[in-house]
Amino acid sequence: MNQSLTLTFLVAAGIGLVIQNTLMVRITQSASTILVAMLLNSLVGIVLFVSILLIKHGLAGVNELISTVKWWTLLPGLLGSFFVFASISGYQYVGAATTIAVLVASQLIGGLVMDVMRSHGVPWRALVGPVCGAVMLIVGAWLVARRQF
């Protein structure tokens, strides 16, 4: 996949996330708990991905799935579920813009830390641009979060 197509997918995914979270808040408002929206979201993903796995790889794919499960392979699902929970709560209580601003700023900080840890000896001057960008994004998130509608 080329870089332009990848960036197009990222833009589409970002817009899709706003639509998804808005709909999930609506589900939550018509249900007794946020868990209903989260379970519907997860069930659709499970059915979709199991179907694709079976179509592409048959029972061999299911066997590989089962043999791949280890305790730590469940952590991404837990983190993803927490992300969905936090997103829905954010949309519901502080609004879409604040939720997105805080999530993006925190993801950028986490991403920068991860990249620095994995790069083994990045010169400090190579970090000036990314750190300045992160600071501007944090300030932007703060400005969005303090707004009053």
CSV table of N, CA and C in Angstrom, one decimal:
chain,number,residue,atom,x,y,z
A,1,MET,N,0.9,-1.2,0.0
A,1,MET,CA,0.0,0.0,0.0
A,1,MET,C,0.9,1.2,0.0
A,2,ASN,N,0.6,2.2,-0.8
A,2,ASN,CA,1.4,3.4,-0.9
A,2,ASN,C,1.1,4.4,0.2
A,3,GLN,N,1.9,5.4,0.3
A,3,GLN,CA,1.7,6.4,1.4
A,3,GLN,C,0.5,7.2,1.2
A,4,SER,N,0.1,7.6,0.0
A,4,SER,CA,-1.1,8.4,-0.2
A,4,SER,C,-2.4,7.6,0.2
A,5,LEU,N,-2.4,6.3,-0.2
A,5,LEU,CA,-3.5,5.5,0.2
A,5,LEU,C,-3.6,5.3,1.7
A,6,THR,N,-2.5,5.1,2.3
A,6,THR,CA,-2.4,4.9,3.7
A,6,THR,C,-3.0,6.2,4.4
A,7,LEU,N,-2.5,7.3,4.0
A,7,LEU,CA,-3.0,8.6,4.6
A,7,LEU,C,-4.5,8.8,4.4
A,8,THR,N,-5.0,8.4,3.2
A,8,THR,CA,-6.4,8.5,2.9
A,8,THR,C,-7.2,7.5,3.8
A,9,PHE,N,-6.7,6.3,4.1
A,9,PHE,CA,-7.3,5.4,5.0
A,9,PHE,C,-7.3,6.0,6.4
A,10,LEU,N,-6.2,6.6,6.8
A,10,LEU,CA,-6.2,7.2,8.2
A,10,LEU,C,-7.2,8.4,8.3
A,11,VAL,N,-7.4,9.2,7.3
A,11,VAL,CA,-8.4,10.3,7.3
A,11,VAL,C,-9.8,9.7,7.4
A,12,ALA,N,-10.0,8.7,6.6
A,12,ALA,CA,-11.3,8.0,6.6
A,12,ALA,C,-11.6,7.3,8.0
A,13,ALA,N,-10.6,6.7,8.5
A,13,ALA,CA,-10.7,6.1,9.8
A,13,ALA,C,-11.0,7.1,10.9
A,14,GLY,N,-10.4,8.3,10.9
A,14,GLY,CA,-10.6,9.3,11.8
A,14,GLY,C,-12.0,9.8,11.7
A,15,ILE,N,-12.5,10.0,10.5
A,15,ILE,CA,-13.9,10.5,10.4
A,15,ILE,C,-14.9,9.4,10.8
A,16,GLY,N,-14.5,8.2,10.4
A,16,GLY,CA,-15.4,7.0,10.8
A,16,GLY,C,-15.5,6.9,12.3
A,17,LEU,N,-14.4,7.2,13.0
A,17,LEU,CA,-14.4,7.1,14.5
A,17,LEU,C,-15.3,8.1,15.1
A,18,VAL,N,-15.4,9.3,14.6
A,18,VAL,CA,-16.3,10.3,15.1
A,18,VAL,C,-17.8,9.8,14.9
A,19,ILE,N,-18.1,9.2,13.7
A,19,ILE,CA,-19.4,8.7,13.4
A,19,ILE,C,-19.7,7.5,14.4
A,20,GLN,N,-18.7,6.6,14.5
A,20,GLN,CA,-18.9,5.4,15.3
A,20,GLN,C,-19.2,5.9,16.8
A,21,ASN,N,-18.4,6.7,17.3
A,21,ASN,CA,-18.6,7.1,18.7
A,21,ASN,C,-19.9,7.9,18.9
A,22,THR,N,-20.3,8.7,18.0
A,22,THR,CA,-21.6,9.4,18.1
A,22,THR,C,-22.7,8.4,18.1
A,23,LEU,N,-22.7,7.4,17.2
A,23,LEU,CA,-23.7,6.4,17.2
A,23,LEU,C,-23.7,5.6,18.5
A,24,MET,N,-22.5,5.3,19.0
A,24,MET,CA,-22.4,4.5,20.2
A,24,MET,C,-23.0,5.3,21.4
A,25,VAL,N,-22.8,6.6,21.5
A,25,VAL,CA,-23.4,7.4,22.5
A,25,VAL,C,-24.9,7.3,22.4
A,26,ARG,N,-25.4,7.3,21.2
A,26,ARG,CA,-26.9,7.2,21.0
A,26,ARG,C,-27.4,5.9,21.5
A,27,ILE,N,-26.7,4.8,21.2
A,27,ILE,CA,-27.0,3.5,21.7
A,27,ILE,C,-27.0,3.5,23.3
A,28,THR,N,-26.0,4.1,23.8
A,28,THR,CA,-25.8,4.1,25.3
A,28,THR,C,-27.0,4.9,25.9
A,29,GLN,N,-27.4,5.9,25.3
A,29,GLN,CA,-28.6,6.7,25.8
A,29,GLN,C,-29.9,6.0,25.8
A,30,SER,N,-30.0,5.0,24.9
A,30,SER,CA,-31.2,4.3,24.8
A,30,SER,C,-31.2,2.9,25.5
A,31,ALA,N,-30.0,2.6,26.2
A,31,ALA,CA,-29.8,1.4,26.9
A,31,ALA,C,-29.6,1.8,28.4
A,32,SER,N,-29.6,0.7,29.2
A,32,SER,CA,-29.4,1.0,30.6
A,32,SER,C,-27.9,1.1,31.0
A,33,THR,N,-27.0,0.7,30.1
A,33,THR,CA,-25.6,0.8,30.4
A,33,THR,C,-24.7,0.9,29.1
A,34,ILE,N,-23.6,1.5,29.3
A,34,ILE,CA,-22.6,1.7,28.2
A,34,ILE,C,-22.2,0.3,27.6
A,35,LEU,N,-22.3,-0.7,28.5
A,35,LEU,CA,-21.8,-2.1,28.1
A,35,LEU,C,-22.6,-2.6,26.9
A,36,VAL,N,-23.9,-2.2,26.7
A,36,VAL,CA,-24.7,-2.6,25.6
A,36,VAL,C,-24.0,-2.1,24.3
A,37,ALA,N,-23.7,-0.8,24.2
A,37,ALA,CA,-23.0,-0.3,23.0
A,37,ALA,C,-21.7,-1.0,22.8
A,38,MET,N,-20.9,-1.2,23.8
A,38,MET,CA,-19.6,-1.8,23.7
A,38,MET,C,-19.7,-3.2,23.2
A,39,LEU,N,-20.7,-4.0,23.7
A,39,LEU,CA,-20.9,-5.4,23.3
A,39,LEU,C,-21.3,-5.4,21.9
A,40,LEU,N,-22.2,-4.6,21.5
A,40,LEU,CA,-22.7,-4.5,20.1
A,40,LEU,C,-21.5,-4.3,19.1
A,41,ASN,N,-20.7,-3.3,19.5
A,41,ASN,CA,-19.5,-3.0,18.7
A,41,ASN,C,-18.5,-4.2,18.6
A,42,SER,N,-18.3,-4.8,19.8
A,42,SER,CA,-17.4,-6.0,19.8
A,42,SER,C,-18.0,-7.2,19.0
A,43,LEU,N,-19.3,-7.4,19.1
A,43,LEU,CA,-19.9,-8.5,18.5
A,43,LEU,C,-19.8,-8.4,16.9
A,44,VAL,N,-20.1,-7.2,16.5
A,44,VAL,CA,-20.0,-7.0,15.0
A,44,VAL,C,-18.6,-7.3,14.5
A,45,GLY,N,-17.6,-6.8,15.3
A,45,GLY,CA,-16.2,-7.0,14.9
A,45,GLY,C,-15.8,-8.5,14.9
A,46,ILE,N,-16.3,-9.2,16.0
A,46,ILE,CA,-16.0,-10.6,16.1
A,46,ILE,C,-16.6,-11.4,14.9
A,47,VAL,N,-17.9,-11.1,14.6
A,47,VAL,CA,-18.6,-11.9,13.6
A,47,VAL,C,-17.9,-11.6,12.2
A,48,LEU,N,-17.6,-10.3,12.0
A,48,LEU,CA,-16.9,-9.9,10.7
A,48,LEU,C,-15.6,-10.6,10.6
A,49,PHE,N,-14.7,-10.5,11.6
A,49,PHE,CA,-13.4,-11.1,11.5
A,49,PHE,C,-13.3,-12.6,11.5
A,50,VAL,N,-14.2,-13.2,12.2
A,50,VAL,CA,-14.3,-14.7,12.2
A,50,VAL,C,-14.7,-15.2,10.8
A,51,SER,N,-15.7,-14.4,10.3
A,51,SER,CA,-16.2,-14.8,8.9
A,51,SER,C,-15.1,-14.7,7.9
A,52,ILE,N,-14.3,-13.6,7.9
A,52,ILE,CA,-13.2,-13.4,7.0
A,52,ILE,C,-12.1,-14.4,7.2
A,53,LEU,N,-11.8,-14.8,8.4
A,53,LEU,CA,-10.8,-15.8,8.7
A,53,LEU,C,-11.3,-17.1,8.2
A,54,LEU,N,-12.5,-17.5,8.4
A,54,LEU,CA,-13.0,-18.8,7.8
A,54,LEU,C,-13.1,-18.8,6.3
A,55,ILE,N,-13.5,-17.7,5.7
A,55,ILE,CA,-13.5,-17.6,4.2
A,55,ILE,C,-12.1,-17.8,3.6
A,56,LYS,N,-11.1,-17.1,4.2
A,56,LYS,CA,-9.8,-17.0,3.7
A,56,LYS,C,-9.0,-18.3,4.0
A,57,HIS,N,-9.1,-18.8,5.3
A,57,HIS,CA,-8.2,-19.9,5.7
A,57,HIS,C,-8.9,-21.1,6.2
A,58,GLY,N,-10.2,-21.1,6.3
A,58,GLY,CA,-11.0,-22.2,6.8
A,58,GLY,C,-10.7,-22.6,8.2
A,59,LEU,N,-10.8,-23.9,8.6
A,59,LEU,CA,-10.6,-24.3,10.0
A,59,LEU,C,-9.1,-24.1,10.4
A,60,ALA,N,-8.2,-24.2,9.4
A,60,ALA,CA,-6.8,-24.0,9.7
A,60,ALA,C,-6.6,-22.6,10.4
A,61,GLY,N,-7.3,-21.6,9.9
A,61,GLY,CA,-7.2,-20.3,10.5
A,61,GLY,C,-7.7,-20.2,11.9
A,62,VAL,N,-8.8,-21.0,12.2
A,62,VAL,CA,-9.3,-21.1,13.6
A,62,VAL,C,-8.3,-21.8,14.5
A,63,ASN,N,-7.7,-22.9,14.0
A,63,ASN,CA,-6.7,-23.6,14.7
A,63,ASN,C,-5.5,-22.7,15.0
A,64,GLU,N,-5.1,-21.9,14.0
A,64,GLU,CA,-4.0,-20.9,14.3
A,64,GLU,C,-4.3,-19.9,15.3
A,65,LEU,N,-5.6,-19.4,15.2
A,65,LEU,CA,-6.1,-18.4,16.2
A,65,LEU,C,-6.0,-19.0,17.6
A,66,ILE,N,-6.4,-20.2,17.8
A,66,ILE,CA,-6.4,-20.9,19.1
A,66,ILE,C,-5.0,-21.1,19.6
A,67,SER,N,-4.1,-21.5,18.7
A,67,SER,CA,-2.7,-21.8,19.1
A,67,SER,C,-2.0,-20.5,19.4
A,68,THR,N,-2.4,-19.4,18.9
A,68,THR,CA,-1.8,-18.1,19.1
A,68,THR,C,-2.1,-17.4,20.5
A,69,VAL,N,-3.2,-17.9,21.1
A,69,VAL,CA,-3.7,-17.2,22.3
A,69,VAL,C,-2.7,-17.5,23.5
A,70,LYS,N,-2.2,-16.5,24.1
A,70,LYS,CA,-1.4,-16.5,25.3
A,70,LYS,C,-1.9,-15.4,26.2
A,71,TRP,N,-1.5,-15.4,27.4
A,71,TRP,CA,-2.1,-14.4,28.3
A,71,TRP,C,-1.9,-13.0,27.8
A,72,TRP,N,-0.7,-12.7,27.3
A,72,TRP,CA,-0.4,-11.3,26.9
A,72,TRP,C,-1.0,-10.9,25.6
A,73,THR,N,-1.5,-11.9,24.8
A,73,THR,CA,-2.2,-11.6,23.5
A,73,THR,C,-3.6,-11.0,23.8
A,74,LEU,N,-4.1,-11.1,25.0
A,74,LEU,CA,-5.4,-10.6,25.3
A,74,LEU,C,-5.3,-9.1,25.7
A,75,LEU,N,-4.1,-8.6,26.0
A,75,LEU,CA,-3.9,-7.2,26.4
A,75,LEU,C,-4.4,-6.2,25.4
A,76,PRO,N,-4.1,-6.4,24.1
A,76,PRO,CA,-4.6,-5.4,23.1
A,76,PRO,C,-6.1,-5.3,23.1
A,77,GLY,N,-6.8,-6.4,23.3
A,77,GLY,CA,-8.3,-6.3,23.4
A,77,GLY,C,-8.7,-5.6,24.6
A,78,LEU,N,-8.1,-5.8,25.7
A,78,LEU,CA,-8.4,-5.0,26.9
A,78,LEU,C,-8.2,-3.5,26.7
A,79,LEU,N,-7.0,-3.2,26.2
A,79,LEU,CA,-6.7,-1.8,25.9
A,79,LEU,C,-7.6,-1.2,24.9
A,80,GLY,N,-8.0,-1.9,23.9
A,80,GLY,CA,-8.9,-1.4,22.9
A,80,GLY,C,-10.3,-1.2,23.5
A,81,SER,N,-10.7,-2.1,24.3
A,81,SER,CA,-12.0,-2.0,25.0
A,81,SER,C,-12.0,-0.7,25.9
A,82,PHE,N,-10.9,-0.5,26.6
A,82,PHE,CA,-10.8,0.7,27.5
A,82,PHE,C,-10.8,1.9,26.6
A,83,PHE,N,-10.2,1.9,25.5
A,83,PHE,CA,-10.2,3.1,24.6
A,83,PHE,C,-11.6,3.4,24.1
A,84,VAL,N,-12.4,2.3,23.7
A,84,VAL,CA,-13.8,2.5,23.3
A,84,VAL,C,-14.6,3.1,24.5
A,85,PHE,N,-14.4,2.5,25.6
A,85,PHE,CA,-15.2,3.0,26.8
A,85,PHE,C,-14.9,4.4,27.1
A,86,ALA,N,-13.6,4.8,27.1
A,86,ALA,CA,-13.2,6.2,27.4
A,86,ALA,C,-13.7,7.1,26.3
A,87,SER,N,-13.7,6.7,25.0
A,87,SER,CA,-14.2,7.5,23.9
A,87,SER,C,-15.7,7.8,24.1
A,88,ILE,N,-16.4,6.7,24.3
A,88,ILE,CA,-17.9,6.9,24.5
A,88,ILE,C,-18.2,7.8,25.6
A,89,SER,N,-17.5,7.6,26.8
A,89,SER,CA,-17.7,8.4,27.9
A,89,SER,C,-17.3,9.9,27.6
A,90,GLY,N,-16.2,10.1,26.9
A,90,GLY,CA,-15.8,11.4,26.6
A,90,GLY,C,-16.8,12.1,25.7
A,91,TYR,N,-17.3,11.4,24.6
A,91,TYR,CA,-18.3,12.0,23.8
A,91,TYR,C,-19.5,12.4,24.5
A,92,GLN,N,-19.9,11.6,25.5
A,92,GLN,CA,-21.1,11.8,26.2
A,92,GLN,C,-21.0,12.9,27.2
A,93,TYR,N,-19.9,13.0,27.9
A,93,TYR,CA,-19.8,14.0,29.0
A,93,TYR,C,-19.0,15.3,28.7
A,94,VAL,N,-18.0,15.2,27.8
A,94,VAL,CA,-17.2,16.4,27.5
A,94,VAL,C,-17.3,16.8,26.0
A,95,GLY,N,-17.9,16.0,25.2
A,95,GLY,CA,-18.1,16.4,23.8
A,95,GLY,C,-17.1,15.7,22.9
A,96,ALA,N,-17.4,15.7,21.6
A,96,ALA,CA,-16.5,15.1,20.6
A,96,ALA,C,-15.2,15.8,20.5
A,97,ALA,N,-15.2,17.1,20.3
A,97,ALA,CA,-13.9,17.8,20.1
A,97,ALA,C,-12.9,17.7,21.2
A,98,THR,N,-13.4,17.8,22.5
A,98,THR,CA,-12.5,17.7,23.6
A,98,THR,C,-12.0,16.2,23.7
A,99,THR,N,-12.9,15.3,23.5
A,99,THR,CA,-12.4,13.9,23.6
A,99,THR,C,-11.3,13.6,22.5
A,100,ILE,N,-11.6,14.0,21.3
A,100,ILE,CA,-10.6,13.8,20.2
A,100,ILE,C,-9.3,14.5,20.5
A,101,ALA,N,-9.4,15.8,20.9
A,101,ALA,CA,-8.2,16.6,21.2
A,101,ALA,C,-7.3,15.9,22.3
A,102,VAL,N,-7.9,15.5,23.4
A,102,VAL,CA,-7.2,14.8,24.5
A,102,VAL,C,-6.6,13.5,24.0
A,103,LEU,N,-7.4,12.7,23.3
A,103,LEU,CA,-7.0,11.4,22.8
A,103,LEU,C,-5.8,11.5,21.9
A,104,VAL,N,-5.9,12.5,20.9
A,104,VAL,CA,-4.8,12.6,19.9
A,104,VAL,C,-3.5,13.1,20.6
A,105,ALA,N,-3.7,14.1,21.5
A,105,ALA,CA,-2.5,14.6,22.2
A,105,ALA,C,-1.8,13.5,23.0
A,106,SER,N,-2.6,12.7,23.7
A,106,SER,CA,-2.0,11.7,24.6
A,106,SER,C,-1.4,10.6,23.7
A,107,GLN,N,-2.1,10.3,22.5
A,107,GLN,CA,-1.5,9.3,21.6
A,107,GLN,C,-0.2,9.8,21.1
A,108,LEU,N,-0.1,11.1,20.7
A,108,LEU,CA,1.2,11.6,20.2
A,108,LEU,C,2.3,11.5,21.2
A,109,ILE,N,2.0,11.9,22.5
A,109,ILE,CA,3.0,11.8,23.5
A,109,ILE,C,3.5,10.4,23.7
A,110,GLY,N,2.5,9.4,23.8
A,110,GLY,CA,2.9,8.0,23.9
A,110,GLY,C,3.7,7.5,22.7
A,111,GLY,N,3.3,8.0,21.5
A,111,GLY,CA,4.0,7.6,20.3
A,111,GLY,C,5.4,8.1,20.3
A,112,LEU,N,5.6,9.4,20.7
A,112,LEU,CA,6.9,9.9,20.7
A,112,LEU,C,7.8,9.2,21.7
A,113,VAL,N,7.3,8.9,22.9
A,113,VAL,CA,8.0,8.2,23.9
A,113,VAL,C,8.4,6.8,23.3
A,114,MET,N,7.5,6.1,22.7
A,114,MET,CA,7.7,4.8,22.1
A,114,MET,C,8.8,4.8,21.1
A,115,ASP,N,8.7,5.8,20.2
A,115,ASP,CA,9.7,6.0,19.1
A,115,ASP,C,11.1,6.2,19.6
A,116,VAL,N,11.1,7.1,20.6
A,116,VAL,CA,12.5,7.4,21.2
A,116,VAL,C,13.0,6.2,21.9
A,117,MET,N,12.2,5.4,22.6
A,117,MET,CA,12.7,4.2,23.3
A,117,MET,C,13.2,3.2,22.3
A,118,ARG,N,12.5,3.1,21.2
A,118,ARG,CA,12.9,2.1,20.2
A,118,ARG,C,14.0,2.5,19.2
A,119,SER,N,14.4,3.8,19.2
A,119,SER,CA,15.3,4.3,18.3
A,119,SER,C,16.8,4.1,18.7
A,120,HIS,N,17.0,3.9,20.0
A,120,HIS,CA,18.4,3.7,20.5
A,120,HIS,C,19.3,4.8,20.2
A,121,GLY,N,19.2,5.9,20.9
A,121,GLY,CA,20.2,7.0,20.8
A,121,GLY,C,19.9,8.0,19.7
A,122,VAL,N,18.7,8.6,19.7
A,122,VAL,CA,18.3,9.7,18.8
A,122,VAL,C,19.0,10.9,19.4
A,123,PRO,N,19.7,11.7,18.5
A,123,PRO,CA,20.3,12.9,19.0
A,123,PRO,C,19.1,13.9,19.5
A,124,TRP,N,19.4,14.6,20.5
A,124,TRP,CA,18.4,15.6,21.1
A,124,TRP,C,17.9,16.6,20.1
A,125,ARG,N,18.8,17.0,19.2
A,125,ARG,CA,18.3,18.1,18.2
A,125,ARG,C,17.4,17.5,17.2
A,126,ALA,N,17.4,16.2,17.0
A,126,ALA,CA,16.4,15.5,16.1
A,126,ALA,C,15.0,15.5,16.7
A,127,LEU,N,15.0,15.7,18.1
A,127,LEU,CA,13.7,15.7,18.8
A,127,LEU,C,13.0,17.0,18.9
A,128,VAL,N,13.8,18.1,18.5
A,128,VAL,CA,13.2,19.5,18.7
A,128,VAL,C,11.9,19.6,17.9
A,129,GLY,N,11.9,19.3,16.7
A,129,GLY,CA,10.7,19.4,15.9
A,129,GLY,C,9.5,18.6,16.4
A,130,PRO,N,9.7,17.3,16.6
A,130,PRO,CA,8.6,16.5,17.2
A,130,PRO,C,8.1,17.0,18.5
A,131,VAL,N,9.0,17.4,19.4
A,131,VAL,CA,8.6,17.9,20.7
A,131,VAL,C,7.9,19.2,20.6
A,132,CYS,N,8.3,20.1,19.7
A,132,CYS,CA,7.6,21.4,19.5
A,132,CYS,C,6.2,21.1,19.0
A,133,GLY,N,6.1,20.1,18.0
A,133,GLY,CA,4.8,19.8,17.5
A,133,GLY,C,3.9,19.2,18.6
A,134,ALA,N,4.4,18.4,19.5
A,134,ALA,CA,3.7,17.8,20.6
A,134,ALA,C,3.2,18.9,21.5
A,135,VAL,N,4.1,19.8,21.9
A,135,VAL,CA,3.7,20.9,22.8
A,135,VAL,C,2.6,21.7,22.1
A,136,MET,N,2.7,22.0,20.8
A,136,MET,CA,1.6,22.8,20.2
A,136,MET,C,0.3,22.0,20.2
A,137,LEU,N,0.4,20.7,20.0
A,137,LEU,CA,-0.9,19.9,20.0
A,137,LEU,C,-1.5,19.8,21.4
A,138,ILE,N,-0.6,19.7,22.4
A,138,ILE,CA,-1.1,19.8,23.8
A,138,ILE,C,-1.8,21.1,24.1
A,139,VAL,N,-1.2,22.2,23.7
A,139,VAL,CA,-1.8,23.5,23.9
A,139,VAL,C,-3.1,23.6,23.2
A,140,GLY,N,-3.1,23.1,21.9
A,140,GLY,CA,-4.4,23.0,21.2
A,140,GLY,C,-5.4,22.2,21.9
A,141,ALA,N,-5.1,21.1,22.4
A,141,ALA,CA,-6.0,20.2,23.1
A,141,ALA,C,-6.6,21.0,24.3
A,142,TRP,N,-5.7,21.7,25.0
A,142,TRP,CA,-6.1,22.4,26.2
A,142,TRP,C,-7.1,23.5,25.8
A,143,LEU,N,-6.8,24.2,24.7
A,143,LEU,CA,-7.7,25.3,24.2
A,143,LEU,C,-9.1,24.7,23.8
A,144,VAL,N,-9.1,23.6,23.2
A,144,VAL,CA,-10.3,22.9,22.8
A,144,VAL,C,-11.1,22.5,24.1
A,145,ALA,N,-10.4,21.9,25.0
A,145,ALA,CA,-11.0,21.3,26.2
A,145,ALA,C,-11.6,22.4,27.1
A,146,ARG,N,-11.1,23.6,27.1
A,146,ARG,CA,-11.6,24.6,28.0
A,146,ARG,C,-12.7,25.5,27.4
A,147,ARG,N,-13.1,25.2,26.1
A,147,ARG,CA,-14.1,25.9,25.5
A,147,ARG,C,-15.5,25.7,26.1
A,148,GLN,N,-16.4,26.6,26.0
A,148,GLN,CA,-17.7,26.5,26.6
A,148,GLN,C,-18.7,26.6,25.4
A,149,PHE,N,-19.6,25.6,25.2
A,149,PHE,CA,-20.6,25.8,24.2
A,149,PHE,C,-21.9,26.0,24.9
